[in-house]
């Protein structure tokens, strides 16, 4: 990405669970940020021409032999440094201070007592609430540092060396529980580092178009379009850059939601006038899945057949030089270890993997600098409808893993109708954007019902809605009773194959978000 025109701040990752959140908070200030392993050489950081460095927290103790340390030359680069939690401790230790493990540790909320004015705490209220999570803490400041703020259990909660522009906080300003945390990060990034707040989706589009054109030249790019957020935004961005040099392949595997194939063809083929190749492979997938009920077997069959179908269709598209993928920044971060180095591994459930040997394509990943929320903002900027941009996550195998048991055309059509009613009702109630993911499953279980004047013996469906930050953990959404009642009533009245509706209240863990 053409980032030379933008100021940036780098986050050194010491293994913290909040490293991505720190980078996102910096970007919310309008400044580009990226995450690099803690042991990235100072010379490499110098070449990145950053205006500030943030040391993340981390799970290790600085007192443990072999605990992570940054390149000591980082402190000679002449750029401001902010150490957070473990980052404060390791900076203090390396610059001549001491760190101990006191008897009283701090986990949870605390209030800081501000002892002196500091550029880092400009506009922060006395006794401001912060989020603590530490065992070790600084017991003696490094030479040149002065005390800024403390708490009853932490004598050196905020410290600074204003001359060298080194700052440290023992709490986590990046989390929402630290009420003035965003202001502190903003003070560091904009005032102390002097960064320009010019990182936004408008500037990203201009940079991305320039990069795509420079990379692609007069060659052609292939994109697997699924109708999901990432592939849709990537396709529209690339199309904006190179027009008909982009060739999109849309595979209908028969596992799509109600009217989804028609909607994709309408939006991208007609509205955006893309060069779109449509492969209706529903029969092939259903034939391959006949009699299969084991979840992992279904996933493998759907995944392999999709790849085969995609490449078969791609071979009809003429000479192709690049394969576009909707890889996001978290995918890039997860593909390398914070304590190791970069990896070329791409998560197979996010992207089309396994290039056949006769297809010598280069990867084009225009979204690899962005977090999911930024991709959604980019999609809006590019003119994609809100209904698509804000869409809940949808599994690669589609309804094939929500049709529990054997997958048949009849059962999929039943599930499509159930899913459509559920989504329609939560949208109507204004709840869709409050929910991380809403889904319906059709169970291989039948129950007796009374519908009209006759007894029925039909299948059971379950509705599920969860809240989450990153899908690693999730809690069930407390759906209002009146919404559940409308969903159940409509499903039993309008969907011929279902006579009983359940609502799943299992959290993750112990359950998963999807049933299969």
Coordinates of C-alpha atoms in Angstrom, one line a residue:
X1 CA 0.0 0.0 0.0
X2 CA 1.2 3.5 -0.9
X3 CA 1.6 4.7 2.7
X4 CA 4.6 7.0 2.2
X5 CA 2.2 10.0 2.1
X6 CA 0.8 9.2 5.5
X7 CA 2.2 9.5 9.0
X8 CA 2.2 6.2 10.9
X9 CA 2.6 4.7 14.3
X10 CA 3.9 1.1 14.8
X11 CA 2.7 -1.2 17.6
X12 CA 5.3 -3.7 18.9
X13 CA 3.4 -6.8 19.8
X14 CA 4.6 -8.6 23.0
X15 CA 1.9 -11.2 22.7
X16 CA -1.0 -9.1 24.2
X17 CA -4.6 -10.0 23.5
X18 CA -5.2 -6.3 22.9
X19 CA -2.5 -5.5 20.3
X20 CA -5.1 -5.3 17.5
X21 CA -7.2 -3.1 19.6
X22 CA -4.3 -0.7 20.2
X23 CA -3.8 -0.4 16.4
X24 CA -7.4 0.2 15.8
X25 CA -7.5 3.0 18.4
X26 CA -4.7 4.7 16.7
X27 CA -6.5 4.4 13.3
X28 CA -9.6 5.9 14.9
X29 CA -7.4 9.0 15.5
X30 CA -7.0 9.2 11.7
X31 CA -3.5 7.9 11.8
X32 CA -2.3 4.7 10.1
X33 CA -0.9 2.0 12.4
X34 CA 0.5 -1.5 11.9
X35 CA 1.5 -4.3 14.2
X36 CA 5.0 -5.9 14.1
X37 CA 6.7 -8.6 16.3
X38 CA 8.4 -7.2 19.4
X39 CA 11.8 -8.3 18.1
X40 CA 11.6 -6.3 14.8
X41 CA 15.1 -4.8 14.3
X42 CA 15.3 -1.0 15.0
X43 CA 16.9 -0.5 11.5
X44 CA 13.8 -2.0 10.0
X45 CA 11.6 0.3 12.0
X46 CA 13.7 3.2 11.0
X47 CA 13.1 2.4 7.3
X48 CA 9.4 2.4 8.0
X49 CA 9.7 6.1 8.8
X50 CA 7.2 5.9 11.7
X51 CA 6.5 8.9 13.9
X52 CA 5.8 6.9 17.0
X53 CA 6.1 3.5 18.6
X54 CA 3.8 1.8 21.1
X55 CA 4.9 -1.2 23.1
X56 CA 1.9 -3.5 23.7
X57 CA 1.2 -5.4 26.9
X58 CA 2.0 -9.1 27.1
X59 CA 1.4 -12.2 29.2
X60 CA 5.0 -12.7 30.3
X61 CA 6.8 -11.4 33.4
X62 CA 9.8 -9.2 32.7
X63 CA 11.5 -10.9 35.6
X64 CA 11.4 -14.3 33.9
X65 CA 14.6 -15.3 32.0
X66 CA 14.0 -15.2 28.3
X67 CA 11.0 -12.9 28.5
X68 CA 10.6 -10.8 25.3
X69 CA 12.7 -7.7 24.8
X70 CA 12.7 -5.2 21.9
X71 CA 15.9 -4.2 20.1
X72 CA 17.6 -1.8 22.5
X73 CA 18.4 0.5 19.6
X74 CA 14.7 1.4 19.4
X75 CA 15.3 3.9 22.1
X76 CA 17.9 5.8 19.9
X77 CA 15.6 6.3 16.9
X78 CA 14.5 9.7 18.2
X79 CA 10.8 9.0 18.0
X80 CA 8.3 9.0 20.9
X81 CA 7.6 5.7 22.7
X82 CA 4.5 4.7 24.7
X83 CA 4.8 1.6 26.8
X84 CA 1.5 -0.1 27.9
X85 CA 1.5 -2.5 30.9
X86 CA 4.3 -5.0 30.1
X87 CA 5.5 -2.4 27.6
X88 CA 6.0 0.1 30.4
X89 CA 7.8 -2.5 32.5
X90 CA 10.2 -3.7 29.8
X91 CA 11.0 -0.1 28.8
X92 CA 11.7 0.8 32.5
X93 CA 13.9 -2.2 33.0
X94 CA 15.9 -1.7 29.8
X95 CA 16.5 2.0 30.6
X96 CA 17.7 1.5 34.2
X97 CA 14.6 1.2 36.4
X98 CA 13.5 -1.7 38.5
X99 CA 10.4 -3.9 38.3
X100 CA 9.1 -6.0 41.2
X101 CA 6.1 -8.3 41.8
X102 CA 4.4 -6.6 44.8
X103 CA 2.2 -8.4 47.3
X104 CA -0.8 -6.4 46.1
X105 CA -1.7 -6.9 42.5
X106 CA -4.3 -5.0 40.4
X107 CA -6.9 -6.6 38.2
X108 CA -9.9 -4.6 37.1
X109 CA -11.0 -1.0 37.6
X110 CA -8.9 1.6 39.4
X111 CA -8.9 5.4 39.6
X112 CA -5.7 7.4 38.9
X113 CA -4.5 10.2 41.1
X114 CA -2.8 12.7 38.8
X115 CA 0.3 14.3 40.5
X116 CA 1.5 16.6 37.7
X117 CA 0.5 17.9 34.3
X118 CA 1.6 15.9 31.3
X119 CA 1.0 16.1 27.5
X120 CA -0.2 12.5 27.7
X121 CA -2.9 13.2 30.1
X122 CA -4.1 16.5 28.6
X123 CA -7.9 16.8 29.2
X124 CA -8.0 13.7 31.4
X125 CA -10.0 14.1 34.6
X126 CA -8.6 13.6 38.1
X127 CA -9.5 10.2 39.4
X128 CA -10.3 9.0 35.9
X129 CA -11.2 5.3 35.7
X130 CA -8.7 2.9 34.1
X131 CA -8.5 -0.8 33.6
X132 CA -5.7 -2.6 35.3
X133 CA -4.4 -6.1 34.7
X134 CA -0.9 -6.7 36.1
X135 CA 1.1 -8.7 38.6
X136 CA 4.5 -6.9 38.1
X137 CA 4.9 -3.2 38.4
X138 CA 7.6 -0.5 38.3
X139 CA 9.2 -0.1 41.7
X140 CA 11.9 2.5 40.8
X141 CA 11.7 4.7 37.7
X142 CA 14.5 4.8 35.2
X143 CA 16.8 7.8 35.1
X144 CA 15.2 10.8 33.4
X145 CA 11.6 9.7 34.2
X146 CA 9.2 11.5 36.5
X147 CA 6.0 10.4 38.2
X148 CA 2.8 11.6 36.5
X149 CA 0.0 9.6 38.2
X150 CA -0.5 6.7 40.7
X151 CA -3.1 4.5 42.3
X152 CA -3.2 3.2 45.9
X153 CA -1.7 -0.1 44.8
X154 CA 0.6 1.1 42.0
X155 CA 3.0 4.0 42.8
X156 CA 4.1 4.5 39.2
X157 CA 0.9 4.2 37.2
X158 CA 1.9 6.9 34.6
X159 CA 5.5 8.0 34.1
X160 CA 7.3 10.1 31.5
X161 CA 10.6 11.3 30.3
X162 CA 9.3 14.4 28.5
X163 CA 12.6 15.4 27.1
X164 CA 13.0 12.1 25.2
X165 CA 9.2 11.7 24.8
X166 CA 9.1 8.3 26.5
X167 CA 5.8 7.6 28.2
X168 CA 4.5 4.6 30.1
X169 CA 1.1 3.6 31.6
X170 CA 0.5 0.5 33.8
X171 CA -3.1 0.2 32.7
X172 CA -4.8 -0.5 29.3
X173 CA -5.9 2.8 27.7
X174 CA -7.1 0.9 24.6
X175 CA -10.1 -0.8 26.3
X176 CA -13.4 0.8 26.8
X177 CA -13.2 0.4 30.6
X178 CA -10.5 3.1 30.6
X179 CA -12.8 6.0 30.2
X180 CA -10.2 8.6 29.0
X181 CA -8.0 6.0 27.3
X182 CA -8.9 7.0 23.8
X183 CA -8.0 10.6 24.7
X184 CA -4.6 9.5 26.0
X185 CA -3.9 7.6 22.8
X186 CA -5.0 10.6 20.8
X187 CA -2.7 12.9 22.9
X188 CA 0.2 10.6 22.2
X189 CA -0.4 10.1 18.5
X190 CA -1.5 13.6 17.4
X191 CA 0.2 15.9 20.0
X192 CA 3.3 14.1 21.2
X193 CA 4.1 12.3 17.9
X194 CA 2.8 15.1 15.8
X195 CA 1.0 12.9 13.3
X196 CA -1.4 14.2 10.7
X197 CA -4.9 12.8 11.0
X198 CA -5.2 12.0 7.3
X199 CA -5.8 8.2 7.4
X200 CA -9.4 7.6 6.2
X201 CA -11.2 5.4 3.7
X202 CA -11.2 8.2 1.1
X203 CA -7.4 8.4 1.2
X204 CA -7.2 4.6 1.3
X205 CA -9.2 4.3 -1.9
X206 CA -6.9 6.7 -3.7
X207 CA -3.8 4.9 -2.5
X208 CA -5.2 1.5 -3.2
X209 CA -6.2 2.4 -6.8
X210 CA -2.7 3.7 -7.4
X211 CA -1.2 0.5 -6.0
X212 CA -3.5 -1.8 -7.9
X213 CA -2.9 -0.1 -11.2
X214 CA 0.9 -0.1 -10.6
X215 CA 0.9 -3.8 -9.7
X216 CA -1.4 -5.1 -12.3
X217 CA -0.5 -3.0 -15.3
X218 CA -2.4 -4.2 -18.4
X219 CA -2.8 -7.8 -16.9
X220 CA -6.1 -9.4 -15.9
X221 CA -7.3 -10.2 -12.4
X222 CA -9.6 -13.0 -11.3
X223 CA -11.8 -12.6 -8.2
X224 CA -14.0 -15.3 -6.6
X225 CA -17.1 -13.3 -5.7
X226 CA -19.3 -14.9 -3.0
X227 CA -21.6 -12.0 -2.1
X228 CA -19.9 -11.7 1.3
X229 CA -18.5 -8.4 2.7
X230 CA -14.8 -9.0 2.0
X231 CA -15.0 -10.4 -1.5
X232 CA -17.6 -7.8 -2.5
X233 CA -15.6 -4.8 -1.3
X234 CA -12.4 -6.2 -2.8
X235 CA -14.1 -6.7 -6.2
X236 CA -15.6 -3.2 -6.3
X237 CA -12.3 -1.6 -5.3
X238 CA -10.4 -3.5 -7.9
X239 CA -13.0 -2.8 -10.5
X240 CA -12.8 0.9 -9.8
X241 CA -9.1 0.7 -10.4
X242 CA -8.9 -1.4 -13.6
X243 CA -12.4 -1.9 -14.9
X244 CA -12.9 -4.8 -17.3
X245 CA -9.5 -6.2 -16.6
X246 CA -11.2 -7.7 -13.5
X247 CA -13.0 -11.0 -14.1
X248 CA -15.3 -12.2 -11.4
X249 CA -16.5 -15.8 -11.0
X250 CA -19.6 -16.4 -8.9
X251 CA -20.2 -20.1 -8.0
X252 CA -23.7 -21.0 -6.8
X253 CA -23.2 -24.1 -4.7
X254 CA -26.8 -24.4 -3.9
X255 CA -26.1 -23.5 -0.2
X256 CA -26.9 -19.8 -0.6
X257 CA -29.6 -17.9 1.3
X258 CA -33.0 -17.1 -0.3
X259 CA -32.7 -15.1 -3.5
X260 CA -28.9 -14.6 -2.9
X261 CA -27.8 -15.7 -6.4
X262 CA -30.2 -13.3 -8.0
X263 CA -29.2 -10.5 -5.8
X264 CA -25.5 -11.0 -6.5
X265 CA -26.1 -11.1 -10.3
X266 CA -28.2 -8.0 -10.1
X267 CA -25.9 -5.9 -7.9
X268 CA -22.5 -6.8 -9.5
X269 CA -23.5 -7.7 -13.0
X270 CA -26.0 -5.0 -13.7
X271 CA -25.5 -2.2 -11.2
X272 CA -21.7 -2.3 -11.2
X273 CA -21.4 -3.6 -14.7
X274 CA -18.7 -6.1 -13.8
X275 CA -17.4 -8.9 -16.1
X276 CA -19.2 -11.6 -14.1
X277 CA -19.1 -15.3 -14.9
X278 CA -21.9 -17.3 -13.2
X279 CA -21.5 -21.0 -12.5
X280 CA -24.8 -22.7 -11.4
X281 CA -23.3 -25.9 -9.7
X282 CA -26.2 -26.6 -7.4
X283 CA -26.9 -30.1 -8.8
X284 CA -23.2 -31.1 -8.6
X285 CA -23.0 -30.1 -4.9
X286 CA -26.2 -31.9 -4.0
X287 CA -25.1 -35.0 -5.8
X288 CA -21.8 -35.0 -4.0
X289 CA -23.5 -34.6 -0.6
X290 CA -26.1 -37.3 -1.0
X291 CA -26.2 -39.5 2.1
X292 CA -23.5 -37.5 3.9
X293 CA -24.3 -36.4 7.4
X294 CA -20.9 -36.1 9.2
X295 CA -20.1 -32.3 9.6
X296 CA -16.4 -32.4 8.7
X297 CA -17.1 -34.6 5.7
X298 CA -19.7 -32.1 4.4
X299 CA -17.2 -29.2 4.8
X300 CA -14.5 -31.1 3.0
X301 CA -16.8 -32.1 0.1
X302 CA -18.2 -28.6 -0.3
X303 CA -14.7 -27.0 0.0
X304 CA -13.0 -29.3 -2.6
X305 CA -15.9 -29.1 -5.1
X306 CA -16.0 -25.3 -4.8
X307 CA -12.3 -25.1 -5.6
X308 CA -12.6 -27.5 -8.5
X309 CA -15.7 -25.6 -9.9
X310 CA -14.0 -22.2 -9.4
X311 CA -10.9 -23.2 -11.3
X312 CA -12.9 -25.0 -14.0
X313 CA -14.8 -21.8 -14.6
X314 CA -11.6 -19.7 -14.4
X315 CA -10.0 -21.7 -17.2
X316 CA -12.8 -20.4 -19.5
X317 CA -11.9 -16.8 -18.7
X318 CA -8.8 -16.6 -20.9
X319 CA -5.4 -15.4 -19.8
X320 CA -5.2 -14.5 -16.0
X321 CA -2.2 -13.1 -14.1
X322 CA -3.6 -12.3 -10.7
X323 CA -6.0 -13.9 -8.2
X324 CA -7.7 -11.4 -5.9
X325 CA -8.5 -12.4 -2.3
X326 CA -10.3 -10.6 0.5
X327 CA -7.5 -11.2 3.1
X328 CA -7.8 -8.8 6.0
X329 CA -5.2 -7.4 8.4
X330 CA -6.2 -9.8 11.3
X331 CA -5.6 -12.7 8.8
X332 CA -2.1 -11.3 8.1
X333 CA -1.4 -10.9 11.8
X334 CA -2.6 -14.4 12.7
X335 CA -0.5 -15.9 10.0
X336 CA 2.7 -15.1 12.0
X337 CA 3.5 -15.6 15.6
X338 CA 4.2 -12.7 17.8
X339 CA 7.3 -14.6 19.0
X340 CA 8.3 -15.9 15.6
X341 CA 8.4 -14.5 12.1
X342 CA 6.2 -14.0 9.1
X343 CA 4.4 -17.0 7.5
X344 CA 2.9 -17.5 4.1
X345 CA 0.0 -19.6 5.4
X346 CA -3.4 -18.3 4.4
X347 CA -6.4 -19.4 6.4
X348 CA -8.3 -21.8 4.1
X349 CA -11.7 -20.8 5.4
X350 CA -11.1 -17.2 4.4
X351 CA -9.6 -17.6 1.0
X352 CA -9.4 -19.8 -2.0
X353 CA -6.5 -22.1 -1.4
X354 CA -4.6 -24.8 -3.2
X355 CA -3.6 -23.3 -6.6
X356 CA -3.4 -26.0 -9.3
X357 CA 0.1 -26.1 -10.8
X358 CA -1.0 -25.0 -14.2
X359 CA -2.5 -21.8 -12.8
X360 CA 0.5 -19.5 -12.2
X361 CA -1.3 -16.6 -10.6
X362 CA 0.1 -13.9 -8.3
X363 CA -2.0 -12.9 -5.3
X364 CA -3.6 -9.5 -5.1
X365 CA -4.8 -8.6 -1.6
X366 CA -6.0 -5.0 -1.6
X367 CA -7.7 -5.2 1.8
X368 CA -4.8 -6.8 3.7
X369 CA -4.1 -3.5 5.6
X370 CA -7.6 -3.2 7.0
X371 CA -9.6 -4.4 10.0
X372 CA -13.2 -5.6 9.4
X373 CA -14.8 -2.4 10.6
X374 CA -12.6 -0.5 8.1
X375 CA -13.7 -2.8 5.3
X376 CA -17.3 -2.1 6.1
X377 CA -16.6 1.7 6.0
X378 CA -14.7 1.2 2.7
X379 CA -17.7 -0.6 1.3
X380 CA -20.0 2.3 2.1
X381 CA -17.5 4.7 0.6
X382 CA -17.5 2.7 -2.6
X383 CA -21.3 2.7 -2.8
X384 CA -22.2 -0.8 -1.7
X385 CA -25.6 -1.0 0.0
X386 CA -25.7 -1.0 3.8
X387 CA -27.5 -4.4 3.8
X388 CA -24.5 -6.0 2.3
X389 CA -21.8 -4.0 4.0
X390 CA -23.2 -4.7 7.5
X391 CA -24.1 -8.3 6.8
X392 CA -23.5 -10.8 9.6
X393 CA -20.7 -13.4 9.0
X394 CA -21.7 -16.4 6.8
X395 CA -19.8 -19.7 6.7
X396 CA -18.0 -20.7 3.5
X397 CA -20.0 -23.9 3.2
X398 CA -23.2 -21.8 3.6
X399 CA -26.4 -23.5 4.6
X400 CA -24.8 -26.9 4.1
X401 CA -23.5 -26.7 7.7
X402 CA -26.8 -25.3 9.0
X403 CA -28.8 -28.1 7.4
X404 CA -28.0 -30.6 10.2
X405 CA -27.9 -34.1 8.9
X406 CA -28.3 -35.0 5.2
X407 CA -28.4 -32.0 2.8
X408 CA -31.1 -32.2 0.2
X409 CA -32.7 -29.6 -2.0
X410 CA -36.0 -29.9 -0.1
X411 CA -34.4 -29.4 3.3
X412 CA -32.3 -26.5 2.0
X413 CA -35.4 -24.7 0.6
X414 CA -37.1 -25.2 3.9
X415 CA -34.1 -23.7 5.8
X416 CA -33.9 -20.8 3.3
X417 CA -37.5 -19.8 4.2
X418 CA -36.9 -20.1 7.9
X419 CA -33.7 -18.1 7.7
X420 CA -35.3 -15.4 5.6
X421 CA -38.2 -14.9 8.1
X422 CA -35.8 -14.8 11.1
X423 CA -33.5 -12.2 9.5
X424 CA -36.5 -10.2 8.2
X425 CA -38.0 -10.0 11.7
X426 CA -34.9 -9.0 13.6
X427 CA -34.3 -6.3 10.9
X428 CA -37.9 -5.1 11.4
X429 CA -37.4 -4.9 15.1
X430 CA -34.2 -2.8 14.6
X431 CA -32.0 -5.5 16.2
X432 CA -29.9 -6.7 13.3
X433 CA -26.9 -4.3 13.9
X434 CA -26.9 -5.1 17.7
X435 CA -26.3 -8.8 16.9
X436 CA -22.9 -10.2 15.8
X437 CA -24.4 -13.2 14.0
X438 CA -28.0 -14.5 13.6
X439 CA -28.6 -17.9 12.1
X440 CA -31.2 -20.7 11.7
X441 CA -30.5 -24.4 11.7
X442 CA -32.8 -27.2 10.5
X443 CA -32.5 -30.2 12.7
X444 CA -32.8 -33.9 11.7
X445 CA -35.6 -34.3 14.2
X446 CA -39.3 -34.4 13.7
X447 CA -42.0 -33.6 16.2
X448 CA -45.7 -33.9 16.4
X449 CA -47.7 -30.7 15.9
X450 CA -51.3 -29.5 15.5
X451 CA -51.7 -27.2 12.6
X452 CA -55.2 -26.3 11.6
X453 CA -57.5 -29.3 12.3
X454 CA -54.8 -32.0 11.7
X455 CA -51.8 -33.5 13.4
X456 CA -48.5 -33.0 11.6
X457 CA -45.1 -34.7 11.9
X458 CA -42.5 -32.2 10.7
X459 CA -39.0 -31.1 11.3
X460 CA -37.7 -28.8 14.0
X461 CA -35.7 -25.6 13.5
X462 CA -33.6 -23.7 15.9
X463 CA -32.9 -20.0 15.9
X464 CA -29.6 -18.6 17.2
X465 CA -28.3 -15.0 17.8
X466 CA -25.1 -14.1 19.5
X467 CA -23.1 -11.1 20.6
X468 CA -19.3 -11.1 20.2
X469 CA -16.3 -8.9 19.6
X470 CA -14.2 -11.3 17.5
X471 CA -16.0 -14.7 17.4
X472 CA -13.4 -16.2 19.8
X473 CA -16.1 -16.1 22.5
X474 CA -19.7 -15.3 22.2
X475 CA -22.8 -14.9 24.4
X476 CA -26.4 -15.6 23.4
X477 CA -28.5 -12.6 22.5
X478 CA -31.4 -11.9 24.9
X479 CA -34.0 -11.7 22.1
X480 CA -37.2 -9.9 23.1
X481 CA -40.1 -12.3 23.6
X482 CA -42.3 -10.6 21.2
X483 CA -39.7 -10.9 18.4
X484 CA -39.3 -14.6 19.2
X485 CA -43.1 -15.1 19.2
X486 CA -43.4 -13.4 15.8
X487 CA -40.6 -15.5 14.3
X488 CA -42.1 -18.8 15.6
X489 CA -45.6 -17.9 14.5
X490 CA -44.6 -16.9 11.0
X491 CA -42.3 -19.9 10.6
X492 CA -44.9 -22.4 11.6
X493 CA -47.6 -20.7 9.5
X494 CA -45.5 -20.0 6.3
X495 CA -42.9 -22.8 6.2
X496 CA -44.5 -26.1 5.2
X497 CA -41.8 -28.3 6.5
X498 CA -41.5 -27.0 10.1
X499 CA -43.9 -27.2 13.1
X500 CA -41.6 -26.4 16.0
X501 CA -39.2 -23.5 16.7
X502 CA -36.4 -23.5 19.3
X503 CA -34.1 -20.7 20.5
X504 CA -30.5 -21.6 21.3
X505 CA -29.2 -20.0 24.5
X506 CA -25.7 -21.7 24.6
X507 CA -22.7 -19.4 24.9
X508 CA -19.3 -20.0 23.3
X509 CA -17.7 -21.8 25.1
X510 CA -19.0 -24.4 25.7
X511 CA -20.8 -24.4 22.4
X512 CA -19.7 -22.9 19.1
X513 CA -21.5 -20.2 17.1
X514 CA -22.4 -22.6 14.3
X515 CA -23.8 -26.0 15.0
X516 CA -21.5 -27.7 12.6

